[in-house]
mmCIF file of C-alpha atoms (C1' of nucleotides) in Angstrom:
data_model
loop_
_atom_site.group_PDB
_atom_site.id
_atom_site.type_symbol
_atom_site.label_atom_id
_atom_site.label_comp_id
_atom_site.label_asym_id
_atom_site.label_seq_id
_atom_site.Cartn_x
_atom_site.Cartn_y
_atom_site.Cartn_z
ATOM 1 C CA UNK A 1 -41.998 28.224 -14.717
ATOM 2 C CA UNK A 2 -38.644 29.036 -16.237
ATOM 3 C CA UNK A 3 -37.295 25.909 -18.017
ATOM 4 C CA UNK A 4 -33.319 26.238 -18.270
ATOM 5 C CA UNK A 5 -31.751 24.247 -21.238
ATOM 6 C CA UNK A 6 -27.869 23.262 -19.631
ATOM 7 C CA UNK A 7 -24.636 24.038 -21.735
ATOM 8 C CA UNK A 8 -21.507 22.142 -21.285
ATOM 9 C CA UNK A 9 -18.400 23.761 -22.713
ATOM 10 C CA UNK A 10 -15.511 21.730 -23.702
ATOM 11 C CA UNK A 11 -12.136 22.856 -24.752
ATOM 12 C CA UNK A 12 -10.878 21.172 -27.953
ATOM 13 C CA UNK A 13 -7.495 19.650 -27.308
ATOM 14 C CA UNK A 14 -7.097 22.423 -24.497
ATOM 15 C CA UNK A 15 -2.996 22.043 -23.540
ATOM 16 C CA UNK A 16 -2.307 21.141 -26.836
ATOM 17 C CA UNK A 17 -4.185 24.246 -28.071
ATOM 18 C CA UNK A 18 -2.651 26.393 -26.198
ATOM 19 C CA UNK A 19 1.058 25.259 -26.780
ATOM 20 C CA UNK A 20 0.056 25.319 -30.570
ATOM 21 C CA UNK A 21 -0.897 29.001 -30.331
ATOM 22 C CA UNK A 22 2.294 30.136 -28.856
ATOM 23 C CA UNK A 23 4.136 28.143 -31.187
ATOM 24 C CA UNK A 24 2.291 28.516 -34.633
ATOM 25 C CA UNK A 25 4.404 26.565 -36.242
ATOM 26 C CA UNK A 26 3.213 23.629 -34.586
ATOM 27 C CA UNK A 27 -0.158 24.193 -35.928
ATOM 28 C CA UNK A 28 -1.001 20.822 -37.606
ATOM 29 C CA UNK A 29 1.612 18.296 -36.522
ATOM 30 C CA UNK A 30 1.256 15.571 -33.895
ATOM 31 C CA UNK A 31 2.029 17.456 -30.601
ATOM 32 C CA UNK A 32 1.977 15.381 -26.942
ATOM 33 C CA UNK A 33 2.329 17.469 -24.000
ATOM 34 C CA UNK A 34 3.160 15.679 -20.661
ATOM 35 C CA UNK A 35 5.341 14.804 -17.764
ATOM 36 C CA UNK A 36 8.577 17.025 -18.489
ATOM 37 C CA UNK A 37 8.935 16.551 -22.043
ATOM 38 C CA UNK A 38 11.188 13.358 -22.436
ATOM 39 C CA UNK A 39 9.707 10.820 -24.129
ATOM 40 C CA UNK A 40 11.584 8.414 -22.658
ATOM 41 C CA UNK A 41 10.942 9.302 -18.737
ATOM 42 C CA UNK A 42 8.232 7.974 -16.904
ATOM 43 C CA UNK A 43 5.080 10.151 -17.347
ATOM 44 C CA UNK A 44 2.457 10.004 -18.686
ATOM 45 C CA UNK A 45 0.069 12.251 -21.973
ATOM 46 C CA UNK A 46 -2.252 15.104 -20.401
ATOM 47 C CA UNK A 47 -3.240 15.723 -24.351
ATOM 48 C CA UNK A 48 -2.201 14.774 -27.464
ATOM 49 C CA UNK A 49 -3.201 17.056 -30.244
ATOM 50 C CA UNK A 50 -5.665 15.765 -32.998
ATOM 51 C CA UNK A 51 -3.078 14.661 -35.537
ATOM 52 C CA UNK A 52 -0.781 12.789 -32.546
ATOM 53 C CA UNK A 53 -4.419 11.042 -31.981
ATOM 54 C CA UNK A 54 -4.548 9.902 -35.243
ATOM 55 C CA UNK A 55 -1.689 7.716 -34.531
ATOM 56 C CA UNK A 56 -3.317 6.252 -31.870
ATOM 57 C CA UNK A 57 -1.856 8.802 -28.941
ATOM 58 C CA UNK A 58 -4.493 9.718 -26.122
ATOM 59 C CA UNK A 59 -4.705 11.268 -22.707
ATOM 60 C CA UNK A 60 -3.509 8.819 -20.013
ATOM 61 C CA UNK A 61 -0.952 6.844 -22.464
ATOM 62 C CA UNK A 62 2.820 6.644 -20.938
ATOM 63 C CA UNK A 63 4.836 8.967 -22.821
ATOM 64 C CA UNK A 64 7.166 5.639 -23.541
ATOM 65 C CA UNK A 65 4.253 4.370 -25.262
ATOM 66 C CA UNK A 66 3.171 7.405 -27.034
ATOM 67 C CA UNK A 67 6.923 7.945 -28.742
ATOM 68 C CA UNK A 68 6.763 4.095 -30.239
ATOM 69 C CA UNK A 69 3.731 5.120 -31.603
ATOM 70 C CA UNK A 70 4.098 7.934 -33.033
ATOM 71 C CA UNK A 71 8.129 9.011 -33.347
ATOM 72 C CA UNK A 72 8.152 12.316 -35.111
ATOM 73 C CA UNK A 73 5.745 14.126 -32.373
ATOM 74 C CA UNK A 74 6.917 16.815 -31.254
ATOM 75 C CA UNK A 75 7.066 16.254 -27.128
ATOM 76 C CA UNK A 76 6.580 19.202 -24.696
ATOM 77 C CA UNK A 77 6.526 19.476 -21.352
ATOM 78 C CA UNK A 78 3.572 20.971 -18.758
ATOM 79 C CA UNK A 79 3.462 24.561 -18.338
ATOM 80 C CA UNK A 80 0.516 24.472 -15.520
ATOM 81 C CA UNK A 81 1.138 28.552 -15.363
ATOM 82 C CA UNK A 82 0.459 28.917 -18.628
ATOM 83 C CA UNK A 83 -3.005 26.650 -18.594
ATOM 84 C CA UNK A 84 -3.976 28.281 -15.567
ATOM 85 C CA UNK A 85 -3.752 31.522 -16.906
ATOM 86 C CA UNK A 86 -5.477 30.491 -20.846
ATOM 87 C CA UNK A 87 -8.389 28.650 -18.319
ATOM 88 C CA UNK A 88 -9.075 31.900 -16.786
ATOM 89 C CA UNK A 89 -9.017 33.828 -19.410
ATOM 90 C CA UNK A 90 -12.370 31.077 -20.862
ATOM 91 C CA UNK A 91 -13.729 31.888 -17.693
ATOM 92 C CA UNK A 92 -13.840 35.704 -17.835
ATOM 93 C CA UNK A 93 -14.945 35.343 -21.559
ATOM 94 C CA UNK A 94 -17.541 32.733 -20.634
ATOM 95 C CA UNK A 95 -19.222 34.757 -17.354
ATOM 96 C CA UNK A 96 -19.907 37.418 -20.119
ATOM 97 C CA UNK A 97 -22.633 34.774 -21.346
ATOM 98 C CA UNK A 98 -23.386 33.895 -17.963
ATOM 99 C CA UNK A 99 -23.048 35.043 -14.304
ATOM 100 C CA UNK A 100 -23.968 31.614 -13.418
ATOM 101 C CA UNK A 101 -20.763 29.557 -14.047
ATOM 102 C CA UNK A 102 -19.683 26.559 -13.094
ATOM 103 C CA UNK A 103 -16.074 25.946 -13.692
ATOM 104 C CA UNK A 104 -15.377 22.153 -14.121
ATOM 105 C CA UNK A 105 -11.778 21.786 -14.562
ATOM 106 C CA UNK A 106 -8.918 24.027 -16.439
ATOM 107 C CA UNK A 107 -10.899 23.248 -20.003
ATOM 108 C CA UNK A 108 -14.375 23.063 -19.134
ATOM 109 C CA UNK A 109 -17.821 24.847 -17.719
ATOM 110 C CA UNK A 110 -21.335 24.539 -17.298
ATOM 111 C CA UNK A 111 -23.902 27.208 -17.942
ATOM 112 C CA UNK A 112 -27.548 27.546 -17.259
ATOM 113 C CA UNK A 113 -29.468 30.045 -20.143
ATOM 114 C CA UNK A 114 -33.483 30.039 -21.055
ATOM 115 C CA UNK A 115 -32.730 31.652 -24.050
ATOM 116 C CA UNK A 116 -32.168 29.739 -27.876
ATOM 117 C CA UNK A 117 -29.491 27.353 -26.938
ATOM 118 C CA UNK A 118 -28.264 26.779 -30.281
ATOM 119 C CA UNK A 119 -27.471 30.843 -30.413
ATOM 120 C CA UNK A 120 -26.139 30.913 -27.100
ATOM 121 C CA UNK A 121 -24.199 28.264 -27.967
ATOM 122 C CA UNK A 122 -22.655 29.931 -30.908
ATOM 123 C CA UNK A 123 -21.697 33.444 -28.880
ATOM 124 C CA UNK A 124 -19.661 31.248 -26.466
ATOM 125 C CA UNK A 125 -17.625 30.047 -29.590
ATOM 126 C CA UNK A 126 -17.279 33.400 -31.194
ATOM 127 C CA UNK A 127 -17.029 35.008 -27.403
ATOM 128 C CA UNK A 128 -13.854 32.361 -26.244
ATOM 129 C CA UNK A 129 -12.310 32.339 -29.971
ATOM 130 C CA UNK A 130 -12.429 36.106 -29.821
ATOM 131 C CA UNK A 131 -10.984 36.388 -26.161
ATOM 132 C CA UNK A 132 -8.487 33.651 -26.455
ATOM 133 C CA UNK A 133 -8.132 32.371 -30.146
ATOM 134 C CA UNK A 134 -9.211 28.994 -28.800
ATOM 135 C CA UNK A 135 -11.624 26.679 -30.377
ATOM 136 C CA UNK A 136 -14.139 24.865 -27.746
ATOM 137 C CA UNK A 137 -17.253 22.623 -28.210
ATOM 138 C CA UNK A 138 -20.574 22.796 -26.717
ATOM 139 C CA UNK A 139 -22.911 20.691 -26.012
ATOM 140 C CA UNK A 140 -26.727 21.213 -25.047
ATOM 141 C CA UNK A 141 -29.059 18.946 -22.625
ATOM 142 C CA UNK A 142 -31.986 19.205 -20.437
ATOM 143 C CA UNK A 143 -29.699 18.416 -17.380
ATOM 144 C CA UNK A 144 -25.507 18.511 -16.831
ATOM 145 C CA UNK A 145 -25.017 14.839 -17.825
ATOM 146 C CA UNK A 146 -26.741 14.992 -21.232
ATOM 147 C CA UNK A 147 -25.322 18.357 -22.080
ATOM 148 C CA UNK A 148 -21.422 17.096 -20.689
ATOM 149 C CA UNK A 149 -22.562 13.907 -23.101
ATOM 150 C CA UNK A 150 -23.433 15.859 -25.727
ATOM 151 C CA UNK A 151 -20.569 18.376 -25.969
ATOM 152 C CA UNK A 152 -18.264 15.146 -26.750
ATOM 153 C CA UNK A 153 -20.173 14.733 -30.134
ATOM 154 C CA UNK A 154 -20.138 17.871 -30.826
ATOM 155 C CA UNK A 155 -16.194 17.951 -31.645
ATOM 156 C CA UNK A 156 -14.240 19.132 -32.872
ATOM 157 C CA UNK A 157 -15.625 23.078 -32.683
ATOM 158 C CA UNK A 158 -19.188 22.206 -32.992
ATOM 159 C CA UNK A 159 -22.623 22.304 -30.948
ATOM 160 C CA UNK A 160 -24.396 19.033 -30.573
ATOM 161 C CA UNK A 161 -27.555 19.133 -28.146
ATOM 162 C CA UNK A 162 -29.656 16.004 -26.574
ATOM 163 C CA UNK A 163 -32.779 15.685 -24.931
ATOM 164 C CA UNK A 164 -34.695 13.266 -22.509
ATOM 165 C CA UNK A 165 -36.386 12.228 -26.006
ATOM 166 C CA UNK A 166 -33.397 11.595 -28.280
ATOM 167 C CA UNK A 167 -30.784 10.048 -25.459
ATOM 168 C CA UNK A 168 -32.181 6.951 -25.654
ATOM 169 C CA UNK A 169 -31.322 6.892 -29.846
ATOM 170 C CA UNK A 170 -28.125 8.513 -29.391
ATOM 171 C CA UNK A 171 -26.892 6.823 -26.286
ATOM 172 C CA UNK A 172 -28.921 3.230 -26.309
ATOM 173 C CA UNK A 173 -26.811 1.345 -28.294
ATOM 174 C CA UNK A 174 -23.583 2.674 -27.500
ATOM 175 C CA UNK A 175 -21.183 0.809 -24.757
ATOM 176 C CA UNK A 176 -21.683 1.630 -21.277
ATOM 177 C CA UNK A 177 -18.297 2.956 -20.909
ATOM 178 C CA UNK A 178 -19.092 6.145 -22.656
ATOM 179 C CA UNK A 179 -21.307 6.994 -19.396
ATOM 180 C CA UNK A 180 -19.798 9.495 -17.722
ATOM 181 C CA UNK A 181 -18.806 7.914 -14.522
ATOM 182 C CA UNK A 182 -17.990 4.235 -16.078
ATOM 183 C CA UNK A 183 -14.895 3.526 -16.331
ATOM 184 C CA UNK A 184 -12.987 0.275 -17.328
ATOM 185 C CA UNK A 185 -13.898 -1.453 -13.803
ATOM 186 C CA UNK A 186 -17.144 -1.017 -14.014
ATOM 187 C CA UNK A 187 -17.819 -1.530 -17.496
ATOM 188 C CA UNK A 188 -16.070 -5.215 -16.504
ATOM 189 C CA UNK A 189 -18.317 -5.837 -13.622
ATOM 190 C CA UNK A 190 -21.395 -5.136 -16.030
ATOM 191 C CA UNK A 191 -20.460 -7.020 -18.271
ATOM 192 C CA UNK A 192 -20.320 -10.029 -16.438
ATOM 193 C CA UNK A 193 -23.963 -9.109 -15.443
ATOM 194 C CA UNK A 194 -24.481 -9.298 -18.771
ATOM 195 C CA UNK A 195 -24.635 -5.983 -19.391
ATOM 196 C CA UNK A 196 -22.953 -4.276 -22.448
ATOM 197 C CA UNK A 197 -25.092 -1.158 -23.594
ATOM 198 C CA UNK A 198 -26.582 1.834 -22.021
ATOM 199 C CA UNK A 199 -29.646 0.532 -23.354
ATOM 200 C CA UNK A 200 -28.658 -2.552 -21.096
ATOM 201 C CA UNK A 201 -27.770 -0.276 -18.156
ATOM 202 C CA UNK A 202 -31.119 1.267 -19.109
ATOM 203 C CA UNK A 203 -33.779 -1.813 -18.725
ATOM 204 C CA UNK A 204 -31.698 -3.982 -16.021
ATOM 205 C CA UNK A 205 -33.039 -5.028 -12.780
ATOM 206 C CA UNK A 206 -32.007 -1.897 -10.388
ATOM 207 C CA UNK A 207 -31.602 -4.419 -7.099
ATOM 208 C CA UNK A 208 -28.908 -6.909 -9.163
ATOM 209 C CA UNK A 209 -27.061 -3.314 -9.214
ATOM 210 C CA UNK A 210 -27.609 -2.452 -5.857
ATOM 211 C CA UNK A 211 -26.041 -6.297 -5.467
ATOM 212 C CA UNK A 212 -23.330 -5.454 -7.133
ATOM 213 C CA UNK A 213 -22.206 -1.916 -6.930
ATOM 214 C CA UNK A 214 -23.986 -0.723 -3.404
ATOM 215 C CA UNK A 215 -27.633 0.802 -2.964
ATOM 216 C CA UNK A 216 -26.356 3.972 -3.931
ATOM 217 C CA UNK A 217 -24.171 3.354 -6.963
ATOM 218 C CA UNK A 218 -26.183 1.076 -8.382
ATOM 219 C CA UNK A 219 -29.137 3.365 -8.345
ATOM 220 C CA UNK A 220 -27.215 6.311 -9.710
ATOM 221 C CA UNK A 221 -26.045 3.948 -12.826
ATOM 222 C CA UNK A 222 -29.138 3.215 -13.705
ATOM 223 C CA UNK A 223 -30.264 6.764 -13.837
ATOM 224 C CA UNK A 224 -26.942 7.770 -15.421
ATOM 225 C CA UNK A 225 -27.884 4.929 -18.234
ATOM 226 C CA UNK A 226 -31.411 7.185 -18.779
ATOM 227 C CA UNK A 227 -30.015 10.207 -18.912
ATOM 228 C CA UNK A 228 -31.307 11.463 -15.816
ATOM 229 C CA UNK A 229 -29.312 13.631 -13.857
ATOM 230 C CA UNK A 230 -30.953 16.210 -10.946
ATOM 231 C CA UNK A 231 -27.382 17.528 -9.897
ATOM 232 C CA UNK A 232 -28.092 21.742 -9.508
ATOM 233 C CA UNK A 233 -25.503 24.183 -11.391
ATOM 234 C CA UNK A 234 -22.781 24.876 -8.892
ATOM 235 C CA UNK A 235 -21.422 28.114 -9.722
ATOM 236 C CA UNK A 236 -19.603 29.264 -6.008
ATOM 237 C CA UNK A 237 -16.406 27.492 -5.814
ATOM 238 C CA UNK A 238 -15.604 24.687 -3.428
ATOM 239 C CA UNK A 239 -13.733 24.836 -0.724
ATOM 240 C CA UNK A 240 -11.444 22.169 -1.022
ATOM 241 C CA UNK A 241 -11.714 18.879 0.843
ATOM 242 C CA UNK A 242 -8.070 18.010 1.104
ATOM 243 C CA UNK A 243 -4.373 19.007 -0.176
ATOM 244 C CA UNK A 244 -1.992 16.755 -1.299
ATOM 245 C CA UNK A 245 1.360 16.166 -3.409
ATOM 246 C CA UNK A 246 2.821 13.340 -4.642
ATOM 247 C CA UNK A 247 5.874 12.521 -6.631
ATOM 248 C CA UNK A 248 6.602 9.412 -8.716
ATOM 249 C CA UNK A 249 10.950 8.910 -8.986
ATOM 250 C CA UNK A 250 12.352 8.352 -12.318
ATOM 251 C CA UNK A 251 13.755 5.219 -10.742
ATOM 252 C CA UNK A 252 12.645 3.564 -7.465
ATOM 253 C CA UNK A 253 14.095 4.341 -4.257
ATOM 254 C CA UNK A 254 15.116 2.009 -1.640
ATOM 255 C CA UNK A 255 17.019 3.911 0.304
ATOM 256 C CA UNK A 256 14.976 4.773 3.203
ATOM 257 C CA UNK A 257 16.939 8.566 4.745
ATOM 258 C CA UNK A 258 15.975 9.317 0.625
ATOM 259 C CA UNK A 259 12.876 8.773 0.725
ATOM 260 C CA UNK A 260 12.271 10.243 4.072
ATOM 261 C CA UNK A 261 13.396 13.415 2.628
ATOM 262 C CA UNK A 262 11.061 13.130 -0.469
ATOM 263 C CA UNK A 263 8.084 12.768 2.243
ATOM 264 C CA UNK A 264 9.156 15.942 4.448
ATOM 265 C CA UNK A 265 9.419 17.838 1.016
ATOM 266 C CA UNK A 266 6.213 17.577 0.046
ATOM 267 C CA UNK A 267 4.676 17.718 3.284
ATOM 268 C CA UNK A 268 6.427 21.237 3.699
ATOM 269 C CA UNK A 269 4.669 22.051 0.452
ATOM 270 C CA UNK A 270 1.298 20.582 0.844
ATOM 271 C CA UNK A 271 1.513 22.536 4.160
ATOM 272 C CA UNK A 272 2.378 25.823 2.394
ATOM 273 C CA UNK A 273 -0.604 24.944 0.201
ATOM 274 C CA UNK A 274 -2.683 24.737 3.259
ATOM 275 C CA UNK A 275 -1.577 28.170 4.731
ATOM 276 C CA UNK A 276 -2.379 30.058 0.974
ATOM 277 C CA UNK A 277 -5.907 29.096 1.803
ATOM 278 C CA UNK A 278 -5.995 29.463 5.691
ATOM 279 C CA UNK A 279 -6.627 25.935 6.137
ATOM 280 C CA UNK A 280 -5.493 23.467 8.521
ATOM 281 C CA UNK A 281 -5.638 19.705 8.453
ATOM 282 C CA UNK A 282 -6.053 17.201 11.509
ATOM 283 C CA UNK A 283 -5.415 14.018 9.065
ATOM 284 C CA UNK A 284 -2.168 13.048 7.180
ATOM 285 C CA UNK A 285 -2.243 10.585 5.091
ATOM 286 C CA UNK A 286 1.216 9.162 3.215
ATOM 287 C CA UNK A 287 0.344 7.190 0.044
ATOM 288 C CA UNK A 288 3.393 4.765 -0.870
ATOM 289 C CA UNK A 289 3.349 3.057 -4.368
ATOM 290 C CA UNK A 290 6.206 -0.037 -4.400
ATOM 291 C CA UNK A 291 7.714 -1.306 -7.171
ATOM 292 C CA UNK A 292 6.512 -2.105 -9.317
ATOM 293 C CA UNK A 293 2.570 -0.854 -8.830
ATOM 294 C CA UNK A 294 0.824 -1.500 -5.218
ATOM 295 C CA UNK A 295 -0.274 1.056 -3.929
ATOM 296 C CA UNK A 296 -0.653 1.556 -0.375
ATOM 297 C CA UNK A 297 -1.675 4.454 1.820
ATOM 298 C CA UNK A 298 -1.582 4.825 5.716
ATOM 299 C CA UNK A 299 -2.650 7.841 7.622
ATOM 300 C CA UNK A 300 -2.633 9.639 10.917
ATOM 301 C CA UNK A 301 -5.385 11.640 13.088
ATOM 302 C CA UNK A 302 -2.931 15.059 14.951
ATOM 303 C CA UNK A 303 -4.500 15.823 18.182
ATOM 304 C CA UNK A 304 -5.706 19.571 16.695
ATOM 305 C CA UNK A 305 -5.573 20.901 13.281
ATOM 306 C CA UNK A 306 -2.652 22.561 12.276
ATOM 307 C CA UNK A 307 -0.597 24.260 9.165
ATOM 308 C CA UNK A 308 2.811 24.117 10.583
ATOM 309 C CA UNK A 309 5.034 22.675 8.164
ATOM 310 C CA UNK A 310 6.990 20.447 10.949
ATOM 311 C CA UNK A 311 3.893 19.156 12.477
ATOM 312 C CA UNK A 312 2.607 17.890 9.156
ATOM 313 C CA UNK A 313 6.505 16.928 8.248
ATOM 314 C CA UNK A 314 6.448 14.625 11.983
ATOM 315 C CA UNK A 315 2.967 13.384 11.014
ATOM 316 C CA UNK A 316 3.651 12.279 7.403
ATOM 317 C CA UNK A 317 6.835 10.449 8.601
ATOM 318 C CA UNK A 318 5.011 8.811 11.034
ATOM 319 C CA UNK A 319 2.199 7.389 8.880
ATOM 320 C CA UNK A 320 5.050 6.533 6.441
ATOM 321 C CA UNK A 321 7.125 4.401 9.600
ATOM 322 C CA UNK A 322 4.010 2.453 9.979
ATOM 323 C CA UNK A 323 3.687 1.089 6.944
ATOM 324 C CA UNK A 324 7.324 0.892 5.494
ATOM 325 C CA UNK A 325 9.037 -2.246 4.082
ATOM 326 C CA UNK A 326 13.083 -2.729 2.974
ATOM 327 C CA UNK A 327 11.160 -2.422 -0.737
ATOM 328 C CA UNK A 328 11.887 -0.438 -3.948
ATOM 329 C CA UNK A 329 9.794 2.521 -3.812
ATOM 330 C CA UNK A 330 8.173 3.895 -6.949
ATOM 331 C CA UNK A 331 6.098 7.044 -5.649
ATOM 332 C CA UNK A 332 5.184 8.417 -2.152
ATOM 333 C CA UNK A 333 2.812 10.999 -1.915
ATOM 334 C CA UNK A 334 1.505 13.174 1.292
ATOM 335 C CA UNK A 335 -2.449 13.956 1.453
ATOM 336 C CA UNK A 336 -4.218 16.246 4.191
ATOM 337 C CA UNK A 337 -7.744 16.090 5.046
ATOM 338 C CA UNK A 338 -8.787 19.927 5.006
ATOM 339 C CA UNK A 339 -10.982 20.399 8.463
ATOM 340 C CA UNK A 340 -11.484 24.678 8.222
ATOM 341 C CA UNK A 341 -11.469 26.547 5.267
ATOM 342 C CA UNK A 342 -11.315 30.628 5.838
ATOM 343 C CA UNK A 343 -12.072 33.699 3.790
ATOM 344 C "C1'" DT B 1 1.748 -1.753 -19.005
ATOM 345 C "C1'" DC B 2 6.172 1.071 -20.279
ATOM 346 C "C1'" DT B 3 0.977 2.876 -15.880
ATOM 347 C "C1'" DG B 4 1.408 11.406 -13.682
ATOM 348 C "C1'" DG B 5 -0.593 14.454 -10.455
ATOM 349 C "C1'" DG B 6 -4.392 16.878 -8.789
ATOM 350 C "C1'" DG B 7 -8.625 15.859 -6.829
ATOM 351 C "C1'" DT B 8 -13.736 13.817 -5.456
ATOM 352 C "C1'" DC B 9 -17.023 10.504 -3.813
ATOM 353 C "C1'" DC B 10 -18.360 5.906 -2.366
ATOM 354 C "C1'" DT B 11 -17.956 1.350 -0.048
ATOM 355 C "C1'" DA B 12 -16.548 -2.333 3.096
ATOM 356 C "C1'" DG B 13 -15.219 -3.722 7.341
ATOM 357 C "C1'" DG B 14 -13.855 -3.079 12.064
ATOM 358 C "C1'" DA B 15 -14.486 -0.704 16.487
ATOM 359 C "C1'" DC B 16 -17.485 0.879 19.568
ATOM 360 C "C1'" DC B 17 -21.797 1.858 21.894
ATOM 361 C "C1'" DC B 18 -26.397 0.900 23.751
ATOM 362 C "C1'" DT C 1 -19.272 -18.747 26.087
ATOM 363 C "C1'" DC C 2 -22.833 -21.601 23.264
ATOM 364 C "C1'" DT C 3 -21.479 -14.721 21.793
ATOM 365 C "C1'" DG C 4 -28.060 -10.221 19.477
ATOM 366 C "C1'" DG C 5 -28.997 -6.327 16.564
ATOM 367 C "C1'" DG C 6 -28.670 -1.850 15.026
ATOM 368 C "C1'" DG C 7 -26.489 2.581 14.528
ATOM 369 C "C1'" DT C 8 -22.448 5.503 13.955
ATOM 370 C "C1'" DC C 9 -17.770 6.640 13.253
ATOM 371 C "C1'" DC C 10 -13.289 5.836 11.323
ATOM 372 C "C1'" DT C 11 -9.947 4.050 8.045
ATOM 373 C "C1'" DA C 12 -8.150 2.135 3.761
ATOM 374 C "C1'" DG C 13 -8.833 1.465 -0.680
ATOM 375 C "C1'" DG C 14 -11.534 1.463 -5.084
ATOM 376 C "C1'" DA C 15 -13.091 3.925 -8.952
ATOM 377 C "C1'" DC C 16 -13.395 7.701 -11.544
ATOM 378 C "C1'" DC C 17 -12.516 12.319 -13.673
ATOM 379 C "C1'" DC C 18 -9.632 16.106 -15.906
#
DNA sequence: TCTGGGGTCCTAGGACCC
DNA sequence: TCTGGGGTCCTAGGACCC
């Protein structure tokens, strides 16, 4: 019996990192990369760089809010080519370690190895900083979720591992928000259960989470709380499930023709998207957010799948007629369920 | 809240069927 | 009309993640 130790490789301050090493000078100062670069548009961070954090600056923050905080940042906009292309390049560097690679996201990966973790955990550092001249953290667990856990304590550029035996030290006493999985909502919803702690999450009566959070969910918290994950290393890539854009205005619309032409726009794109990967859809679905936050989405099923642009254009305005009000309109976005996937 | 854009998975409730 | 019970499918929305 082969016993595989998981690695989880994290990117440290990815974006940031990579805008930092094509402009050296930025090396050090508070950098916030997001939206299109104006701090005073609506947007929102994708990553702040360590010394913007220190003034309180963090993924997910409007970019309004970010600037208040910290004024002299220097604010940049995304450059998804240039991500894309730094992610890759991880990638190639990474499958050197291992064929078996399961690409999470632009800055992260799992890997499977039965050799010394610890080492192999070191030759991905030197391996990426070589191939990229980017720093990344990895952490080391007996399954994905302790490993993912893990690699957060081990930044900023080091290796931090867990096991079955020391989770319940590390993680016990810790808020149950720093799950992986638990977000704000939840965490609220446990804690009027009376649950605060993984250690909590850990001992609490499995059926009151069934109750509360469905057979399924409630199971797979309390598992999640003990560090038990049996989720296998997926290391062919997904097809995709659906394809979708969305667009928020810099100030609402309520001018209907307007925002009918914002809706055939991005269903012409979503439906170029669809033909790069030989896909068709038989499901639109138009996502309306009014001023100034519901969100609301309505969809419609087409007869047979399809990729033409004007179908999906007819379809998206249609789901959009059935749910539209004489309201301010904040973002409209189109979505396609993906029903075949060739090649 | 000043709250992006790309996704995934799960749940609740209604429709429908036997 | 005083209106069963269970299964399945579909849709909208919730919650979360990067």
């Amino acid at each position: 019996v082969v016993l595989l130790t998981l690695l989880h490789v994290d990117l440290d301050e990815f974006i940031a990192a990579v805008e930092m090493r094509r402009r050296p000078e930025l090396r050090g100062r508070p950098v916030v990369v997001g939206g299109n670069g104006d701090p005073s548009a609506r947007g929102v961070v994708a990553t702040a760089s360590y010394a913007a954090r220190r003034f309180g600056v963090g993924s997910g923050m409007p970019l309004r809010l970010a600037a208040r905080k910290c004024p002299d940042a220097i604010f940049l906009p995304m450059d998804r080519a240039a991500y894309e292309t730094a992610s890759a390049r991880v990638m190639e560097a990474l499958r050197t370690i291992a064929a078996e690679l399961e690409v999470a996201g632009w800055d992260e990966a799992f890997l499977a190895t039965n050799d010394d973790p610890r080492a192999v955990a070191r030759r991905v550092q030197d391996v990426v900083r070589a191939a990229t001249g980017l720093e990344c953290s990895v952490g080391i667990g007996d399954n994905k979720l302790q490993a993912k856990t893990a690699s957060g304590f081990a930044k900023p550029a080091g290796v931090f591992r867990l096991s079955g035996s020391t989770w319940p030290t590390e993680m016990g006493h810790r808020p149950v928000d720093h799950l992986w999985g638990i977000g704000r909502k939840r965490a609220g919803r446990l804690a009027e259960l009376g649950i605060a702690t993984v250690g909590d999450l850990a001992a609490a009566d499995v059926a009151l989470l069934e109750r509360a959070f469905g057979a399924s969910t409630g199971r797979w918290l309390q598992e999640t709380a003990r560090g038990e994950d049996r989720s296998l290393l997926r290391s062919h890539p997904r097809a995709p499930r659906s394809r979708g854009r969305e667009k928020t205005f810099q100030k609402d619309l309520s001018d209907r023709a307007v925002v009918e032409a914002e809706i055939v726009q991005l269903a012409r794109t979503v439906a170029e998207d669809l033909i790069e990967g030989a896909a068709k859809s038989a499901r639109v679905v138009v996502k309306v957010r009014w001023a100034p936050f519901f969100t609301q989405s309505r969809g419609v099923t087409l007869e047979r799948a399809t990729a033409d642009p004007d179908d999906l254009a007819r379809a998206a305005l249609a789901a959009f007629a059935v749910q539209y009000e004489s309201r301010p309109i904040r973002l409209v976005g189109v979505r396609c369920d993906v029903v075949e996937w060739n090649r």
